[in-house]
Short mmCIF file of C-alpha atoms in Angstrom, two decimals:
data_model
loop_
_atom_site.label_atom_id
_atom_site.label_comp_id
_atom_site.label_asym_id
_atom_site.label_seq_id
_atom_site.Cartn_x
_atom_site.Cartn_y
_atom_site.Cartn_z
CA UNK A 178 74.62 26.59 127.60
CA UNK A 179 70.87 25.72 127.61
CA UNK A 180 70.23 21.84 127.10
CA UNK A 181 68.74 21.65 123.63
CA UNK A 182 67.47 18.84 120.78
CA UNK A 183 66.99 19.27 117.26
CA UNK A 184 65.94 17.22 114.84
CA UNK A 185 67.58 18.17 110.91
CA UNK A 186 66.54 17.94 107.19
CA UNK A 187 69.22 19.77 105.75
CA UNK A 188 70.42 23.69 105.96
CA UNK A 189 67.69 25.21 102.82
CA UNK A 190 64.81 23.79 105.49
CA UNK A 191 63.90 26.34 107.91
CA UNK A 192 64.15 26.30 111.45
CA UNK A 193 60.97 26.53 113.33
CA UNK A 194 62.21 27.22 117.36
CA UNK A 195 60.07 25.74 120.76
CA UNK A 196 60.11 27.64 123.84
CA UNK A 197 58.13 25.77 126.94
CA UNK A 198 56.40 28.04 129.54
CA UNK A 199 57.53 28.10 133.04
CA UNK A 200 57.83 24.84 135.39
CA UNK A 201 57.78 23.04 131.73
CA UNK A 202 61.13 21.51 129.60
CA UNK A 203 61.04 20.48 125.70
CA UNK A 204 59.20 17.10 126.24
CA UNK A 205 55.80 19.40 126.92
CA UNK A 206 56.49 19.93 122.68
CA UNK A 207 56.12 15.64 122.24
CA UNK A 208 52.80 16.34 120.11
CA UNK A 209 54.37 18.62 118.05
CA UNK A 210 57.52 16.88 117.47
CA UNK A 211 56.47 13.84 114.79
CA UNK A 212 54.36 16.52 112.19
CA UNK A 213 57.24 19.57 112.81
CA UNK A 214 60.43 17.23 112.02
CA UNK A 215 59.17 16.15 108.61
CA UNK A 216 58.73 19.97 107.92
CA UNK A 217 61.56 21.86 108.84
CA UNK A 218 64.13 21.78 111.44
CA UNK A 219 63.45 21.91 114.67
CA UNK A 220 65.22 23.27 117.99
CA UNK A 221 64.11 22.18 121.29
CA UNK A 222 65.27 24.15 124.34
CA UNK A 223 64.81 23.10 128.18
CA UNK A 224 65.09 27.28 130.28
CA UNK A 225 67.70 27.28 132.63
CA UNK A 226 66.61 25.87 135.62
CA UNK A 227 64.62 23.60 133.46
CA UNK A 228 64.51 19.60 132.22
CA UNK A 229 67.86 18.91 131.11
CA UNK A 230 68.99 22.65 131.85
CA UNK A 231 69.66 22.34 135.22
CA UNK A 232 72.06 21.57 137.19
CA UNK A 233 72.26 21.41 140.98
CA UNK A 234 75.49 22.48 141.88
CA UNK A 235 75.18 25.66 139.87
CA UNK A 236 72.25 26.51 140.89
CA UNK A 237 73.06 25.97 145.06
CA UNK A 238 75.96 28.38 144.49
CA UNK A 239 74.97 31.22 141.94
CA UNK A 240 73.15 34.02 144.66
CA UNK A 241 69.82 33.78 144.82
CA UNK A 242 68.65 36.17 142.55
CA UNK A 243 65.11 36.57 139.96
CA UNK A 244 66.58 36.04 136.34
CA UNK A 245 66.15 38.31 134.16
CA UNK A 246 64.25 38.29 130.37
CA UNK A 247 67.36 39.95 129.39
CA UNK A 248 70.14 37.12 130.85
CA UNK A 249 66.77 34.26 129.62
CA UNK A 250 67.01 35.67 125.85
CA UNK A 251 70.64 35.71 125.43
CA UNK A 252 71.32 31.70 126.70
CA UNK A 253 68.05 31.83 123.49
CA UNK A 254 70.60 33.11 121.40
CA UNK A 255 73.69 31.42 122.35
CA UNK A 256 71.59 28.34 121.64
CA UNK A 257 71.16 29.93 118.36
CA UNK A 258 74.66 31.33 116.92
CA UNK A 259 76.54 27.50 118.15
CA UNK A 260 73.86 26.13 115.80
CA UNK A 261 74.53 28.69 113.03
CA UNK A 262 70.73 29.50 112.99
CA UNK A 263 70.68 32.54 111.83
CA UNK A 264 66.52 33.61 111.73
CA UNK A 265 63.87 31.11 113.28
CA UNK A 266 59.77 30.75 113.35
CA UNK A 267 59.40 30.96 116.60
CA UNK A 268 57.35 28.95 119.02
CA UNK A 269 56.06 29.47 122.54
CA UNK A 270 54.03 28.75 125.32
CA UNK A 271 52.90 30.74 128.42
CA UNK A 272 56.06 31.97 129.99
CA UNK A 273 58.16 31.26 126.92
CA UNK A 274 55.28 33.55 124.93
CA UNK A 275 57.28 36.26 127.02
CA UNK A 276 61.05 35.56 126.00
CA UNK A 277 59.70 35.57 122.44
CA UNK A 278 58.22 39.36 123.10
CA UNK A 279 61.76 40.18 124.72
CA UNK A 280 63.69 38.97 121.81
CA UNK A 281 61.51 41.46 119.55
CA UNK A 282 63.02 44.08 121.12
CA UNK A 283 66.83 42.55 121.88
CA UNK A 284 67.31 40.50 118.82
CA UNK A 285 64.24 41.34 116.51
CA UNK A 286 65.96 40.04 113.63
CA UNK A 287 66.33 36.58 114.72
CA UNK A 288 62.63 35.69 113.98
CA UNK A 289 61.28 35.23 111.01
CA UNK A 290 57.66 34.90 113.05
CA UNK A 291 55.93 33.88 115.98
CA UNK A 292 53.37 31.56 117.21
CA UNK A 293 51.90 32.75 120.93
CA UNK A 294 50.57 29.53 122.32
CA UNK A 295 48.16 30.68 126.18
CA UNK A 296 49.95 33.95 125.62
CA UNK A 297 50.87 35.87 128.18
CA UNK A 298 50.45 39.99 127.58
CA UNK A 299 49.23 41.39 130.85
CA UNK A 300 48.94 39.85 134.15
CA UNK A 301 44.91 40.43 135.26
CA UNK A 302 43.72 40.90 138.24
CA UNK A 303 42.93 37.41 139.37
CA UNK A 304 46.92 36.89 138.14
CA UNK A 305 48.00 39.38 139.56
CA UNK A 306 46.93 38.44 143.43
CA UNK A 307 48.49 34.91 143.27
CA UNK A 308 51.74 36.50 142.11
CA UNK A 309 51.45 38.77 145.12
CA UNK A 310 50.85 35.40 146.94
CA UNK A 311 53.25 33.71 145.72
CA UNK A 312 55.99 36.21 146.56
CA UNK A 313 54.31 36.20 150.31
CA UNK A 314 54.87 32.96 151.23
CA UNK A 315 57.45 31.61 148.69
CA UNK A 316 60.40 31.32 150.80
CA UNK A 317 59.11 28.89 153.58
CA UNK A 318 56.41 27.11 151.94
CA UNK A 319 56.82 24.24 149.27
CA UNK A 320 57.02 25.59 146.11
CA UNK A 321 55.02 22.18 144.98
CA UNK A 322 52.13 23.28 146.90
CA UNK A 323 52.44 27.00 145.46
CA UNK A 324 51.94 25.37 142.02
CA UNK A 325 50.04 23.21 142.48
CA UNK A 326 47.79 25.41 142.98
CA UNK A 327 48.41 27.38 140.36
CA UNK A 328 47.97 24.73 137.96
CA UNK A 329 44.63 23.94 139.23
CA UNK A 330 43.37 27.56 138.95
CA UNK A 331 45.06 28.07 135.26
CA UNK A 332 43.46 24.31 134.69
CA UNK A 333 40.94 23.54 136.38
CA UNK A 334 38.30 21.66 134.42
CA UNK A 335 38.49 18.05 133.53
CA UNK A 336 39.40 18.33 130.65
CA UNK A 337 42.51 20.64 131.39
CA UNK A 338 43.48 17.40 133.38
CA UNK A 339 46.51 15.88 131.14
CA UNK A 340 47.56 19.83 131.06
CA UNK A 341 47.74 19.85 134.83
CA UNK A 342 49.48 16.93 135.27
CA UNK A 343 51.86 17.09 132.93
CA UNK A 344 53.00 20.58 134.60
CA UNK A 345 52.83 19.73 137.80
CA UNK A 346 54.73 16.34 136.98
CA UNK A 347 57.51 18.19 135.21
CA UNK A 348 57.78 20.93 138.02
CA UNK A 349 58.53 18.56 140.57
CA UNK A 350 61.90 18.65 139.25
CA UNK A 351 62.83 22.15 139.35
CA UNK A 352 64.57 22.73 143.06
CA UNK A 353 62.59 25.38 145.56
CA UNK A 354 65.70 28.20 144.34
CA UNK A 355 64.88 27.74 141.01
CA UNK A 356 61.15 28.29 141.64
CA UNK A 357 62.22 31.90 142.98
CA UNK A 358 64.10 32.30 140.93
CA UNK A 359 61.62 32.14 138.06
CA UNK A 360 59.16 33.10 140.63
CA UNK A 361 60.96 36.96 141.70
CA UNK A 362 60.63 37.69 137.32
CA UNK A 363 57.25 37.39 136.99
CA UNK A 364 56.39 40.66 139.83
CA UNK A 365 55.73 43.35 138.05
CA UNK A 366 55.58 42.46 134.70
CA UNK A 367 53.15 44.31 133.86
CA UNK A 368 55.25 47.42 132.82
CA UNK A 369 57.46 45.22 130.71
CA UNK A 370 54.44 43.02 128.45
CA UNK A 371 52.85 46.53 127.76
CA UNK A 372 56.51 47.76 126.45
CA UNK A 373 57.16 44.58 124.87
CA UNK A 374 53.58 44.97 122.98
CA UNK A 375 54.18 48.40 122.09
CA UNK A 376 57.18 47.05 120.32
CA UNK A 377 56.42 47.86 116.20
CA UNK A 378 57.59 44.86 113.93
CA UNK A 379 57.09 43.90 110.62
CA UNK A 380 56.98 40.58 111.91
CA UNK A 381 54.44 38.03 111.62
CA UNK A 382 52.40 36.96 114.83
CA UNK A 383 50.30 34.61 115.44
CA UNK A 384 48.70 33.90 118.93
CA UNK A 385 46.65 30.34 119.42
CA UNK A 386 44.38 30.37 122.71
CA UNK A 387 42.38 27.67 123.89
CA UNK A 388 38.43 29.65 124.21
CA UNK A 389 38.79 28.63 128.33
CA UNK A 390 42.22 30.66 128.51
CA UNK A 391 40.72 32.43 131.26
CA UNK A 392 43.09 33.86 133.04
CA UNK A 393 44.78 35.52 129.63
CA UNK A 394 42.52 35.72 126.29
CA UNK A 395 40.52 38.70 126.55
CA UNK A 396 44.09 40.58 127.37
CA UNK A 397 45.42 38.91 124.37
CA UNK A 398 42.68 39.88 121.82
CA UNK A 399 42.88 43.56 122.57
CA UNK A 400 46.58 43.50 122.43
CA UNK A 401 46.21 42.41 119.16
CA UNK A 402 43.78 44.97 117.98
CA UNK A 403 46.35 47.18 117.54
CA UNK A 404 49.62 45.89 116.47
CA UNK A 405 49.00 45.30 112.35
CA UNK A 406 50.73 42.07 111.83
CA UNK A 407 49.40 40.02 114.38
CA UNK A 408 45.93 38.05 115.06
CA UNK A 409 44.26 35.38 117.28
CA UNK A 410 43.29 32.09 116.69
CA UNK A 411 40.57 31.02 119.42
CA UNK A 412 40.56 27.38 119.95
CA UNK A 413 37.77 25.67 121.15
CA UNK A 414 37.34 23.19 124.42
CA UNK A 415 41.17 24.12 125.54
CA UNK A 416 42.54 25.70 127.91
CA UNK A 417 45.76 27.59 129.03
CA UNK A 418 47.57 24.71 126.98
CA UNK A 419 46.58 24.83 124.21
CA UNK A 420 48.93 22.90 123.18
CA UNK A 421 47.89 19.72 124.50
CA UNK A 422 44.58 19.64 125.10
CA UNK A 423 44.34 20.34 121.39
CA UNK A 424 47.50 20.06 119.60
CA UNK A 425 46.23 18.23 116.31
CA UNK A 426 44.40 22.00 115.85
CA UNK A 427 47.66 23.59 117.72
CA UNK A 428 49.48 21.66 114.90
CA UNK A 429 47.32 22.80 111.77
CA UNK A 430 47.06 26.37 112.65
CA UNK A 431 50.43 26.61 113.34
CA UNK A 432 52.12 25.27 110.71
CA UNK A 433 49.71 26.78 108.18
CA UNK A 434 50.97 29.92 109.14
CA UNK A 435 54.39 29.06 109.51
CA UNK A 436 53.95 27.52 105.71
CA UNK A 437 53.00 31.10 104.46
CA UNK A 438 55.41 33.23 106.88
CA UNK A 439 57.70 30.80 104.31
CA UNK A 440 56.41 31.55 100.83
CA UNK A 441 56.48 34.67 101.52
CA UNK A 442 59.77 34.72 102.79
CA UNK A 443 60.55 32.60 99.80
CA UNK A 444 59.26 35.16 97.46
CA UNK A 445 60.58 38.68 98.58
CA UNK A 446 63.79 37.46 98.29
CA UNK A 447 63.87 35.85 94.50
#
């Protein structure tokens, strides 16, 4: 089972489930934990191969195949089942937003609402070229060189430094084999992302994007126009890792959204 951490108030409080991005860990939500745990039950996960979920022996002896979204989603649901969480408000960052989008297909009944920070709904030309470059050299170039390059391209500005260094620091805890497994999963991802975006759902969706998220903001704004339950909130002076660049804005926007959904659910069941 994945490594996880919980903060619980009571059985009557709603659950908020945080899923980090590639190379990250549950520690990437450190600026969210304090305010969220005062109002909700909180579950933070380390995806397989990341943070406390990394097992060196298991990583070495399992086949060097790409992970699949089906497998990653079932990892998340396994923890929810273990903790007897029937439904949660999902909060994702970067790659974590893709995992949550995959849940719309496989386990929509487990989702109360969705907050997608630094969401990825399509890889544009630049990001696709980066992935192809990485695919060509991943087997013989140290993965940290690639990761640092990607971090600089995604988070180029001086004010992105904290986010950039945080991801590079945590990525150093990955091994080359884990990086390759996750990296392979992103190859040819656009058809899947188009499919996820086309799924009809009644679940409320909030995209929180930095105005300097040059790779993914435009695609998110286009996609949300075709999703009746979705809206986009753009945060100024922020890059891809919006929850770290502008944590107070991220927290207030996402908590107001979740509160609204909790109130709507309470009204509909009363």
